[in-house]
Amino acid sequence: MLQMRQLSRVYQTDTVETTALDAIDLDVGAGEFVAIMGPSGCGKSTLLNLIGMLDRPSSGSYVFDGQEVATLSEAQLSAVRKASLGFIFQSFNLVDELTVRENIELALLYHAVPAAERRARTDAVMDRVGIAHRARHRPGQLSGGQQQRVAVARALVAEPKLILADEPTGNLDTAHGEEVMRMLQSLNAAGATIVMVTHSPAHADFAGRIVNMLDGRILQERRRAA
């Protein structure tokens, strides 16, 4: 699904040059669940931002779904993001004034999906993540784990090719964090491709492959035993 070759990201000010990513080589195949780990400042969030086309590499190649994206215009990048990527963040980023259903359906308004199809797809994804019984509730009436389920549903409803999760359990207690990780693992088993940044070794173990980073480089990779 994606191939990165010698991908680097350098940030420059008038006096300082900082290399956040240094000649990264990374492949992610369709249907994989990859966890990216490493200490703060190692480059993992920068890497996720490049995968998600929220930032541009300073050099190197990034091919997504057969297309070189490192040199695309902002408008072209936006179109690829909208068509192919779903994002899950540490902060749930839900709209407090909207119900669960409305928060999820909102993601489809940007895709010009007809109203009847929006309702059908929203119903289906709420069932898929186990939040349908909360459809009329607002975010403030939900637990942290339930709010993250809504955020996952919102990422899924547009049927993206790739889900990017940035510390999806960072604001959750242990029980709710495990709940969200089991859900992501289940979605992956059903065919979803997921790349996740996490600080938690226990949560990384839910992934099929773990990529460890240090000082802007990939230190090692390992696959979880079947």
PDB file of N, CA and C in Angstrom, residues 82-182:
ATOM      1  N   LYS A  82      -8.606  12.920   1.542  1.00  0.00           N
ATOM      2  CA  LYS A  82     -10.063  12.798   1.658  1.00  0.00           C
ATOM      3  C   LYS A  82     -10.552  11.458   1.131  1.00  0.00           C
ATOM      4  N   ALA A  83      -9.947  10.992   0.042  1.00  0.00           N
ATOM      5  CA  ALA A  83     -10.409   9.766  -0.601  1.00  0.00           C
ATOM      6  C   ALA A  83      -9.898   8.499   0.071  1.00  0.00           C
ATOM      7  N   SER A  84      -8.736   8.576   0.746  1.00  0.00           N
ATOM      8  CA  SER A  84      -8.054   7.338   1.107  1.00  0.00           C
ATOM      9  C   SER A  84      -7.677   7.173   2.570  1.00  0.00           C
ATOM     10  N   LEU A  85      -7.710   8.251   3.377  1.00  0.00           N
ATOM     11  CA  LEU A  85      -7.160   8.182   4.735  1.00  0.00           C
ATOM     12  C   LEU A  85      -8.215   8.484   5.789  1.00  0.00           C
ATOM     13  N   GLY A  86      -8.125   7.755   6.908  1.00  0.00           N
ATOM     14  CA  GLY A  86      -8.951   8.034   8.069  1.00  0.00           C
ATOM     15  C   GLY A  86      -8.038   8.260   9.263  1.00  0.00           C
ATOM     16  N   PHE A  87      -8.346   9.261  10.080  1.00  0.00           N
ATOM     17  CA  PHE A  87      -7.477   9.655  11.191  1.00  0.00           C
ATOM     18  C   PHE A  87      -8.172   9.448  12.527  1.00  0.00           C
ATOM     19  N   ILE A  88      -7.424   8.888  13.490  1.00  0.00           N
ATOM     20  CA  ILE A  88      -7.877   8.747  14.878  1.00  0.00           C
ATOM     21  C   ILE A  88      -6.824   9.421  15.749  1.00  0.00           C
ATOM     22  N   PHE A  89      -7.261  10.359  16.599  1.00  0.00           N
ATOM     23  CA  PHE A  89      -6.324  11.140  17.389  1.00  0.00           C
ATOM     24  C   PHE A  89      -6.448  10.812  18.869  1.00  0.00           C
ATOM     25  N   GLN A  90      -5.430  11.226  19.630  1.00  0.00           N
ATOM     26  CA  GLN A  90      -5.451  11.035  21.075  1.00  0.00           C
ATOM     27  C   GLN A  90      -6.618  11.792  21.697  1.00  0.00           C
ATOM     28  N   SER A  91      -6.800  13.049  21.294  1.00  0.00           N
ATOM     29  CA  SER A  91      -7.988  13.794  21.703  1.00  0.00           C
ATOM     30  C   SER A  91      -9.072  13.471  20.688  1.00  0.00           C
ATOM     31  N   PHE A  92     -10.257  13.176  21.146  1.00  0.00           N
ATOM     32  CA  PHE A  92     -11.268  12.550  20.291  1.00  0.00           C
ATOM     33  C   PHE A  92     -11.767  13.479  19.188  1.00  0.00           C
ATOM     34  N   ASN A  93     -11.669  14.815  19.409  1.00  0.00           N
ATOM     35  CA  ASN A  93     -12.055  15.805  18.400  1.00  0.00           C
ATOM     36  C   ASN A  93     -13.506  15.656  17.951  1.00  0.00           C
ATOM     37  N   LEU A  94     -14.385  15.351  18.915  1.00  0.00           N
ATOM     38  CA  LEU A  94     -15.812  15.275  18.611  1.00  0.00           C
ATOM     39  C   LEU A  94     -16.451  16.642  18.835  1.00  0.00           C
ATOM     40  N   VAL A  95     -17.552  16.888  18.150  1.00  0.00           N
ATOM     41  CA  VAL A  95     -18.293  18.146  18.300  1.00  0.00           C
ATOM     42  C   VAL A  95     -19.308  17.963  19.425  1.00  0.00           C
ATOM     43  N   ASP A  96     -19.123  18.695  20.513  1.00  0.00           N
ATOM     44  CA  ASP A  96     -19.933  18.492  21.718  1.00  0.00           C
ATOM     45  C   ASP A  96     -21.423  18.693  21.484  1.00  0.00           C
ATOM     46  N   GLU A  97     -21.774  19.590  20.572  1.00  0.00           N
ATOM     47  CA  GLU A  97     -23.193  19.915  20.362  1.00  0.00           C
ATOM     48  C   GLU A  97     -23.911  18.898  19.489  1.00  0.00           C
ATOM     49  N   LEU A  98     -23.161  17.980  18.878  1.00  0.00           N
ATOM     50  CA  LEU A  98     -23.763  16.993  17.975  1.00  0.00           C
ATOM     51  C   LEU A  98     -23.897  15.646  18.673  1.00  0.00           C
ATOM     52  N   THR A  99     -24.885  14.862  18.242  1.00  0.00           N
ATOM     53  CA  THR A  99     -25.041  13.510  18.761  1.00  0.00           C
ATOM     54  C   THR A  99     -23.964  12.602  18.167  1.00  0.00           C
ATOM     55  N   VAL A 100     -23.900  11.384  18.698  1.00  0.00           N
ATOM     56  CA  VAL A 100     -22.985  10.381  18.151  1.00  0.00           C
ATOM     57  C   VAL A 100     -23.230  10.203  16.659  1.00  0.00           C
ATOM     58  N   ARG A 101     -24.493   9.998  16.283  1.00  0.00           N
ATOM     59  CA  ARG A 101     -24.824   9.807  14.867  1.00  0.00           C
ATOM     60  C   ARG A 101     -24.370  11.000  14.030  1.00  0.00           C
ATOM     61  N   GLU A 102     -24.638  12.206  14.519  1.00  0.00           N
ATOM     62  CA  GLU A 102     -24.305  13.404  13.756  1.00  0.00           C
ATOM     63  C   GLU A 102     -22.799  13.587  13.631  1.00  0.00           C
ATOM     64  N   ASN A 103     -22.049  13.258  14.690  1.00  0.00           N
ATOM     65  CA  ASN A 103     -20.595  13.355  14.622  1.00  0.00           C
ATOM     66  C   ASN A 103     -20.028  12.433  13.555  1.00  0.00           C
ATOM     67  N   ILE A 104     -20.556  11.228  13.483  1.00  0.00           N
ATOM     68  CA  ILE A 104     -20.062  10.262  12.491  1.00  0.00           C
ATOM     69  C   ILE A 104     -20.483  10.667  11.085  1.00  0.00           C
ATOM     70  N   GLU A 105     -21.743  11.051  10.952  1.00  0.00           N
ATOM     71  CA  GLU A 105     -22.269  11.403   9.632  1.00  0.00           C
ATOM     72  C   GLU A 105     -21.591  12.645   9.065  1.00  0.00           C
ATOM     73  N   LEU A 106     -21.103  13.499   9.960  1.00  0.00           N
ATOM     74  CA  LEU A 106     -20.430  14.727   9.530  1.00  0.00           C
ATOM     75  C   LEU A 106     -19.285  14.434   8.571  1.00  0.00           C
ATOM     76  N   ALA A 107     -18.571  13.322   8.798  1.00  0.00           N
ATOM     77  CA  ALA A 107     -17.428  12.976   7.947  1.00  0.00           C
ATOM     78  C   ALA A 107     -17.846  12.741   6.498  1.00  0.00           C
ATOM     79  N   LEU A 108     -19.102  12.344   6.286  1.00  0.00           N
ATOM     80  CA  LEU A 108     -19.572  12.049   4.926  1.00  0.00           C
ATOM     81  C   LEU A 108     -20.060  13.283   4.191  1.00  0.00           C
ATOM     82  N   LEU A 109     -20.295  14.367   4.917  1.00  0.00           N
ATOM     83  CA  LEU A 109     -20.751  15.590   4.258  1.00  0.00           C
ATOM     84  C   LEU A 109     -19.692  16.131   3.308  1.00  0.00           C
ATOM     85  N   TYR A 110     -18.411  15.848   3.622  1.00  0.00           N
ATOM     86  CA  TYR A 110     -17.321  16.318   2.773  1.00  0.00           C
ATOM     87  C   TYR A 110     -17.147  15.446   1.527  1.00  0.00           C
ATOM     88  N   HIS A 111     -17.893  14.352   1.463  1.00  0.00           N
ATOM     89  CA  HIS A 111     -17.772  13.433   0.330  1.00  0.00           C
ATOM     90  C   HIS A 111     -18.988  13.485  -0.591  1.00  0.00           C
ATOM     91  N   ALA A 112     -19.900  14.409  -0.354  1.00  0.00           N
ATOM     92  CA  ALA A 112     -21.099  14.556  -1.179  1.00  0.00           C
ATOM     93  C   ALA A 112     -21.881  13.253  -1.291  1.00  0.00           C
ATOM     94  N   VAL A 113     -21.988  12.533  -0.169  1.00  0.00           N
ATOM     95  CA  VAL A 113     -22.749  11.287  -0.137  1.00  0.00           C
ATOM     96  C   VAL A 113     -24.232  11.622   0.082  1.00  0.00           C
ATOM     97  N   PRO A 114     -25.140  11.042  -0.702  1.00  0.00           N
ATOM     98  CA  PRO A 114     -26.573  11.335  -0.533  1.00  0.00           C
ATOM     99  C   PRO A 114     -27.055  10.993   0.877  1.00  0.00           C
ATOM    100  N   ALA A 115     -28.102  11.672   1.314  1.00  0.00           N
ATOM    101  CA  ALA A 115     -28.565  11.560   2.701  1.00  0.00           C
ATOM    102  C   ALA A 115     -28.917  10.127   3.090  1.00  0.00           C
ATOM    103  N   ALA A 116     -29.621   9.421   2.221  1.00  0.00           N
ATOM    104  CA  ALA A 116     -30.036   8.059   2.546  1.00  0.00           C
ATOM    105  C   ALA A 116     -28.819   7.148   2.717  1.00  0.00           C
ATOM    106  N   GLU A 117     -27.821   7.318   1.857  1.00  0.00           N
ATOM    107  CA  GLU A 117     -26.605   6.507   1.974  1.00  0.00           C
ATOM    108  C   GLU A 117     -25.811   6.895   3.215  1.00  0.00           C
ATOM    109  N   ARG A 118     -25.801   8.190   3.555  1.00  0.00           N
ATOM    110  CA  ARG A 118     -25.118   8.620   4.778  1.00  0.00           C
ATOM    111  C   ARG A 118     -25.703   7.920   5.995  1.00  0.00           C
ATOM    112  N   ARG A 119     -27.030   7.875   6.053  1.00  0.00           N
ATOM    113  CA  ARG A 119     -27.689   7.222   7.196  1.00  0.00           C
ATOM    114  C   ARG A 119     -27.353   5.745   7.244  1.00  0.00           C
ATOM    115  N   ALA A 120     -27.414   5.087   6.088  1.00  0.00           N
ATOM    116  CA  ALA A 120     -27.152   3.645   6.040  1.00  0.00           C
ATOM    117  C   ALA A 120     -25.710   3.336   6.447  1.00  0.00           C
ATOM    118  N   ARG A 121     -24.764   4.125   5.935  1.00  0.00           N
ATOM    119  CA  ARG A 121     -23.360   3.876   6.255  1.00  0.00           C
ATOM    120  C   ARG A 121     -23.057   4.194   7.716  1.00  0.00           C
ATOM    121  N   THR A 122     -23.703   5.226   8.243  1.00  0.00           N
ATOM    122  CA  THR A 122     -23.521   5.567   9.656  1.00  0.00           C
ATOM    123  C   THR A 122     -24.072   4.465  10.549  1.00  0.00           C
ATOM    124  N   ASP A 123     -25.256   3.960  10.213  1.00  0.00           N
ATOM    125  CA  ASP A 123     -25.829   2.848  10.990  1.00  0.00           C
ATOM    126  C   ASP A 123     -24.897   1.643  10.977  1.00  0.00           C
ATOM    127  N   ALA A 124     -24.374   1.331   9.799  1.00  0.00           N
ATOM    128  CA  ALA A 124     -23.520   0.146   9.668  1.00  0.00           C
ATOM    129  C   ALA A 124     -22.240   0.284  10.487  1.00  0.00           C
ATOM    130  N   VAL A 125     -21.611   1.462  10.451  1.00  0.00           N
ATOM    131  CA  VAL A 125     -20.346   1.621  11.158  1.00  0.00           C
ATOM    132  C   VAL A 125     -20.561   1.709  12.668  1.00  0.00           C
ATOM    133  N   MET A 126     -21.700   2.259  13.107  1.00  0.00           N
ATOM    134  CA  MET A 126     -21.998   2.262  14.545  1.00  0.00           C
ATOM    135  C   MET A 126     -22.155   0.837  15.060  1.00  0.00           C
ATOM    136  N   ASP A 127     -22.820  -0.008  14.288  1.00  0.00           N
ATOM    137  CA  ASP A 127     -22.932  -1.422  14.669  1.00  0.00           C
ATOM    138  C   ASP A 127     -21.552  -2.079  14.712  1.00  0.00           C
ATOM    139  N   ARG A 128     -20.722  -1.719  13.754  1.00  0.00           N
ATOM    140  CA  ARG A 128     -19.409  -2.356  13.619  1.00  0.00           C
ATOM    141  C   ARG A 128     -18.522  -2.087  14.831  1.00  0.00           C
ATOM    142  N   VAL A 129     -18.608  -0.879  15.385  1.00  0.00           N
ATOM    143  CA  VAL A 129     -17.744  -0.539  16.526  1.00  0.00           C
ATOM    144  C   VAL A 129     -18.483  -0.619  17.860  1.00  0.00           C
ATOM    145  N   GLY A 130     -19.744  -1.081  17.834  1.00  0.00           N
ATOM    146  CA  GLY A 130     -20.474  -1.319  19.073  1.00  0.00           C
ATOM    147  C   GLY A 130     -20.928  -0.068  19.800  1.00  0.00           C
ATOM    148  N   ILE A 131     -21.372   0.944  19.040  1.00  0.00           N
ATOM    149  CA  ILE A 131     -21.791   2.193  19.675  1.00  0.00           C
ATOM    150  C   ILE A 131     -23.213   2.586  19.253  1.00  0.00           C
ATOM    151  N   ALA A 132     -23.905   1.702  18.534  1.00  0.00           N
ATOM    152  CA  ALA A 132     -25.233   2.043  18.001  1.00  0.00           C
ATOM    153  C   ALA A 132     -26.223   2.404  19.107  1.00  0.00           C
ATOM    154  N   HIS A 133     -26.091   1.782  20.282  1.00  0.00           N
ATOM    155  CA  HIS A 133     -27.026   2.048  21.369  1.00  0.00           C
ATOM    156  C   HIS A 133     -26.848   3.446  21.968  1.00  0.00           C
ATOM    157  N   ARG A 134     -25.792   4.144  21.546  1.00  0.00           N
ATOM    158  CA  ARG A 134     -25.534   5.506  22.029  1.00  0.00           C
ATOM    159  C   ARG A 134     -25.749   6.546  20.927  1.00  0.00           C
ATOM    160  N   ALA A 135     -26.437   6.184  19.864  1.00  0.00           N
ATOM    161  CA  ALA A 135     -26.546   7.045  18.683  1.00  0.00           C
ATOM    162  C   ALA A 135     -27.083   8.436  18.991  1.00  0.00           C
ATOM    163  N   ARG A 136     -28.003   8.549  19.965  1.00  0.00           N
ATOM    164  CA  ARG A 136     -28.626   9.849  20.246  1.00  0.00           C
ATOM    165  C   ARG A 136     -27.941  10.605  21.384  1.00  0.00           C
ATOM    166  N   HIS A 137     -26.930  10.017  21.966  1.00  0.00           N
ATOM    167  CA  HIS A 137     -26.209  10.683  23.048  1.00  0.00           C
ATOM    168  C   HIS A 137     -25.199  11.684  22.479  1.00  0.00           C
ATOM    169  N   ARG A 138     -24.829  12.642  23.304  1.00  0.00           N
ATOM    170  CA  ARG A 138     -23.777  13.586  22.956  1.00  0.00           C
ATOM    171  C   ARG A 138     -22.478  13.153  23.626  1.00  0.00           C
ATOM    172  N   PRO A 139     -21.325  13.644  23.107  1.00  0.00           N
ATOM    173  CA  PRO A 139     -20.041  13.181  23.636  1.00  0.00           C
ATOM    174  C   PRO A 139     -19.909  13.290  25.146  1.00  0.00           C
ATOM    175  N   GLY A 140     -20.442  14.353  25.736  1.00  0.00           N
ATOM    176  CA  GLY A 140     -20.327  14.535  27.177  1.00  0.00           C
ATOM    177  C   GLY A 140     -21.051  13.486  27.997  1.00  0.00           C
ATOM    178  N   GLN A 141     -21.922  12.717  27.351  1.00  0.00           N
ATOM    179  CA  GLN A 141     -22.672  11.665  28.040  1.00  0.00           C
ATOM    180  C   GLN A 141     -21.996  10.304  27.898  1.00  0.00           C
ATOM    181  N   LEU A 142     -20.819  10.265  27.297  1.00  0.00           N
ATOM    182  CA  LEU A 142     -20.138   9.001  27.014  1.00  0.00           C
ATOM    183  C   LEU A 142     -18.866   8.884  27.846  1.00  0.00           C
ATOM    184  N   SER A 143     -18.442   7.655  28.082  1.00  0.00           N
ATOM    185  CA  SER A 143     -17.135   7.409  28.691  1.00  0.00           C
ATOM    186  C   SER A 143     -16.047   7.709  27.660  1.00  0.00           C
ATOM    187  N   GLY A 144     -14.792   7.787  28.148  1.00  0.00           N
ATOM    188  CA  GLY A 144     -13.682   8.011  27.234  1.00  0.00           C
ATOM    189  C   GLY A 144     -13.578   6.927  26.173  1.00  0.00           C
ATOM    190  N   GLY A 145     -13.752   5.675  26.583  1.00  0.00           N
ATOM    191  CA  GLY A 145     -13.683   4.581  25.623  1.00  0.00           C
ATOM    192  C   GLY A 145     -14.770   4.663  24.573  1.00  0.00           C
ATOM    193  N   GLN A 146     -15.977   5.067  24.990  1.00  0.00           N
ATOM    194  CA  GLN A 146     -17.077   5.218  24.041  1.00  0.00           C
ATOM    195  C   GLN A 146     -16.822   6.371  23.077  1.00  0.00           C
ATOM    196  N   GLN A 147     -16.259   7.475  23.598  1.00  0.00           N
ATOM    197  CA  GLN A 147     -15.936   8.594  22.709  1.00  0.00           C
ATOM    198  C   GLN A 147     -14.902   8.192  21.670  1.00  0.00           C
ATOM    199  N   GLN A 148     -13.928   7.382  22.067  1.00  0.00           N
ATOM    200  CA  GLN A 148     -12.937   6.948  21.091  1.00  0.00           C
ATOM    201  C   GLN A 148     -13.554   5.994  20.076  1.00  0.00           C
ATOM    202  N   ARG A 149     -14.542   5.215  20.489  1.00  0.00           N
ATOM    203  CA  ARG A 149     -15.266   4.367  19.529  1.00  0.00           C
ATOM    204  C   ARG A 149     -15.968   5.226  18.479  1.00  0.00           C
ATOM    205  N   VAL A 150     -16.551   6.332  18.926  1.00  0.00           N
ATOM    206  CA  VAL A 150     -17.189   7.258  17.983  1.00  0.00           C
ATOM    207  C   VAL A 150     -16.144   7.824  17.022  1.00  0.00           C
ATOM    208  N   ALA A 151     -14.971   8.190  17.547  1.00  0.00           N
ATOM    209  CA  ALA A 151     -13.906   8.717  16.709  1.00  0.00           C
ATOM    210  C   ALA A 151     -13.437   7.675  15.690  1.00  0.00           C
ATOM    211  N   VAL A 152     -13.358   6.417  16.117  1.00  0.00           N
ATOM    212  CA  VAL A 152     -12.986   5.345  15.195  1.00  0.00           C
ATOM    213  C   VAL A 152     -14.065   5.182  14.121  1.00  0.00           C
ATOM    214  N   ALA A 153     -15.329   5.213  14.533  1.00  0.00           N
ATOM    215  CA  ALA A 153     -16.428   5.095  13.565  1.00  0.00           C
ATOM    216  C   ALA A 153     -16.379   6.225  12.552  1.00  0.00           C
ATOM    217  N   ARG A 154     -16.098   7.430  13.017  1.00  0.00           N
ATOM    218  CA  ARG A 154     -15.998   8.584  12.114  1.00  0.00           C
ATOM    219  C   ARG A 154     -14.871   8.383  11.103  1.00  0.00           C
ATOM    220  N   ALA A 155     -13.757   7.786  11.542  1.00  0.00           N
ATOM    221  CA  ALA A 155     -12.648   7.514  10.623  1.00  0.00           C
ATOM    222  C   ALA A 155     -13.006   6.432   9.615  1.00  0.00           C
ATOM    223  N   LEU A 156     -13.840   5.479  10.025  1.00  0.00           N
ATOM    224  CA  LEU A 156     -14.173   4.338   9.167  1.00  0.00           C
ATOM    225  C   LEU A 156     -15.289   4.615   8.166  1.00  0.00           C
ATOM    226  N   VAL A 157     -16.178   5.558   8.483  1.00  0.00           N
ATOM    227  CA  VAL A 157     -17.422   5.673   7.722  1.00  0.00           C
ATOM    228  C   VAL A 157     -17.185   6.047   6.256  1.00  0.00           C
ATOM    229  N   ALA A 158     -16.087   6.742   5.978  1.00  0.00           N
ATOM    230  CA  ALA A 158     -15.787   7.102   4.597  1.00  0.00           C
ATOM    231  C   ALA A 158     -15.058   5.983   3.850  1.00  0.00           C
ATOM    232  N   GLU A 159     -14.880   4.833   4.515  1.00  0.00           N
ATOM    233  CA  GLU A 159     -14.261   3.645   3.922  1.00  0.00           C
ATOM    234  C   GLU A 159     -12.855   3.931   3.391  1.00  0.00           C
ATOM    235  N   PRO A 160     -11.961   4.416   4.274  1.00  0.00           N
ATOM    236  CA  PRO A 160     -10.601   4.746   3.839  1.00  0.00           C
ATOM    237  C   PRO A 160      -9.776   3.495   3.548  1.00  0.00           C
ATOM    238  N   LYS A 161      -8.747   3.674   2.750  1.00  0.00           N
ATOM    239  CA  LYS A 161      -7.822   2.570   2.477  1.00  0.00           C
ATOM    240  C   LYS A 161      -6.864   2.353   3.645  1.00  0.00           C
ATOM    241  N   LEU A 162      -6.586   3.431   4.402  1.00  0.00           N
ATOM    242  CA  LEU A 162      -5.607   3.374   5.480  1.00  0.00           C
ATOM    243  C   LEU A 162      -6.110   4.185   6.671  1.00  0.00           C
ATOM    244  N   ILE A 163      -6.024   3.589   7.878  1.00  0.00           N
ATOM    245  CA  ILE A 163      -6.380   4.283   9.112  1.00  0.00           C
ATOM    246  C   ILE A 163      -5.092   4.621   9.849  1.00  0.00           C
ATOM    247  N   LEU A 164      -4.942   5.893  10.216  1.00  0.00           N
ATOM    248  CA  LEU A 164      -3.780   6.353  10.971  1.00  0.00           C
ATOM    249  C   LEU A 164      -4.231   6.731  12.371  1.00  0.00           C
ATOM    250  N   ALA A 165      -3.617   6.123  13.370  1.00  0.00           N
ATOM    251  CA  ALA A 165      -4.012   6.334  14.763  1.00  0.00           C
ATOM    252  C   ALA A 165      -2.837   6.908  15.543  1.00  0.00           C
ATOM    253  N   ASP A 166      -3.004   8.121  16.075  1.00  0.00           N
ATOM    254  CA  ASP A 166      -1.940   8.805  16.809  1.00  0.00           C
ATOM    255  C   ASP A 166      -2.237   8.734  18.301  1.00  0.00           C
ATOM    256  N   GLU A 167      -1.555   7.839  19.005  1.00  0.00           N
ATOM    257  CA  GLU A 167      -1.768   7.629  20.443  1.00  0.00           C
ATOM    258  C   GLU A 167      -3.261   7.490  20.770  1.00  0.00           C
ATOM    259  N   PRO A 168      -3.959   6.539  20.140  1.00  0.00           N
ATOM    260  CA  PRO A 168      -5.420   6.466  20.305  1.00  0.00           C
ATOM    261  C   PRO A 168      -5.884   6.127  21.711  1.00  0.00           C
ATOM    262  N   THR A 169      -4.976   5.639  22.560  1.00  0.00           N
ATOM    263  CA  THR A 169      -5.355   5.307  23.942  1.00  0.00           C
ATOM    264  C   THR A 169      -4.731   6.261  24.955  1.00  0.00           C
ATOM    265  N   GLY A 170      -4.097   7.332  24.464  1.00  0.00           N
ATOM    266  CA  GLY A 170      -3.339   8.212  25.343  1.00  0.00           C
ATOM    267  C   GLY A 170      -4.159   8.910  26.403  1.00  0.00           C
ATOM    268  N   ASN A 171      -5.440   9.157  26.122  1.00  0.00           N
ATOM    269  CA  ASN A 171      -6.302   9.844  27.095  1.00  0.00           C
ATOM    270  C   ASN A 171      -7.241   8.894  27.822  1.00  0.00           C
ATOM    271  N   LEU A 172      -6.959   7.601  27.755  1.00  0.00           N
ATOM    272  CA  LEU A 172      -7.866   6.612  28.328  1.00  0.00           C
ATOM    273  C   LEU A 172      -7.206   5.877  29.495  1.00  0.00           C
ATOM    274  N   ASP A 173      -8.051   5.415  30.427  1.00  0.00           N
ATOM    275  CA  ASP A 173      -7.522   4.580  31.498  1.00  0.00           C
ATOM    276  C   ASP A 173      -7.230   3.181  30.945  1.00  0.00           C
ATOM    277  N   THR A 174      -6.675   2.341  31.777  1.00  0.00           N
ATOM    278  CA  THR A 174      -6.208   1.029  31.316  1.00  0.00           C
ATOM    279  C   THR A 174      -7.324   0.205  30.686  1.00  0.00           C
ATOM    280  N   ALA A 175      -8.480   0.145  31.365  1.00  0.00           N
ATOM    281  CA  ALA A 175      -9.582  -0.695  30.882  1.00  0.00           C
ATOM    282  C   ALA A 175     -10.096  -0.201  29.537  1.00  0.00           C
ATOM    283  N   HIS A 176     -10.319   1.119  29.427  1.00  0.00           N
ATOM    284  CA  HIS A 176     -10.842   1.659  28.170  1.00  0.00           C
ATOM    285  C   HIS A 176      -9.788   1.602  27.066  1.00  0.00           C
ATOM    286  N   GLY A 177      -8.511   1.732  27.432  1.00  0.00           N
ATOM    287  CA  GLY A 177      -7.455   1.591  26.439  1.00  0.00           C
ATOM    288  C   GLY A 177      -7.421   0.189  25.848  1.00  0.00           C
ATOM    289  N   GLU A 178      -7.539  -0.805  26.700  1.00  0.00           N
ATOM    290  CA  GLU A 178      -7.583  -2.190  26.217  1.00  0.00           C
ATOM    291  C   GLU A 178      -8.800  -2.417  25.326  1.00  0.00           C
ATOM    292  N   GLU A 179      -9.912  -1.811  25.687  1.00  0.00           N
ATOM    293  CA  GLU A 179     -11.141  -1.949  24.906  1.00  0.00           C
ATOM    294  C   GLU A 179     -10.953  -1.405  23.494  1.00  0.00           C
ATOM    295  N   VAL A 180     -10.347  -0.225  23.385  1.00  0.00           N
ATOM    296  CA  VAL A 180     -10.122   0.378  22.075  1.00  0.00           C
ATOM    297  C   VAL A 180      -9.119  -0.449  21.270  1.00  0.00           C
ATOM    298  N   MET A 181      -8.081  -0.974  21.917  1.00  0.00           N
ATOM    299  CA  MET A 181      -7.099  -1.769  21.194  1.00  0.00           C
ATOM    300  C   MET A 181      -7.699  -3.069  20.676  1.00  0.00           C
ATOM    301  N   ARG A 182      -8.555  -3.691  21.463  1.00  0.00           N
ATOM    302  CA  ARG A 182      -9.219  -4.910  20.980  1.00  0.00           C
ATOM    303  C   ARG A 182     -10.099  -4.602  19.767  1.00  0.00           C
TER     304      ARG A 182
END
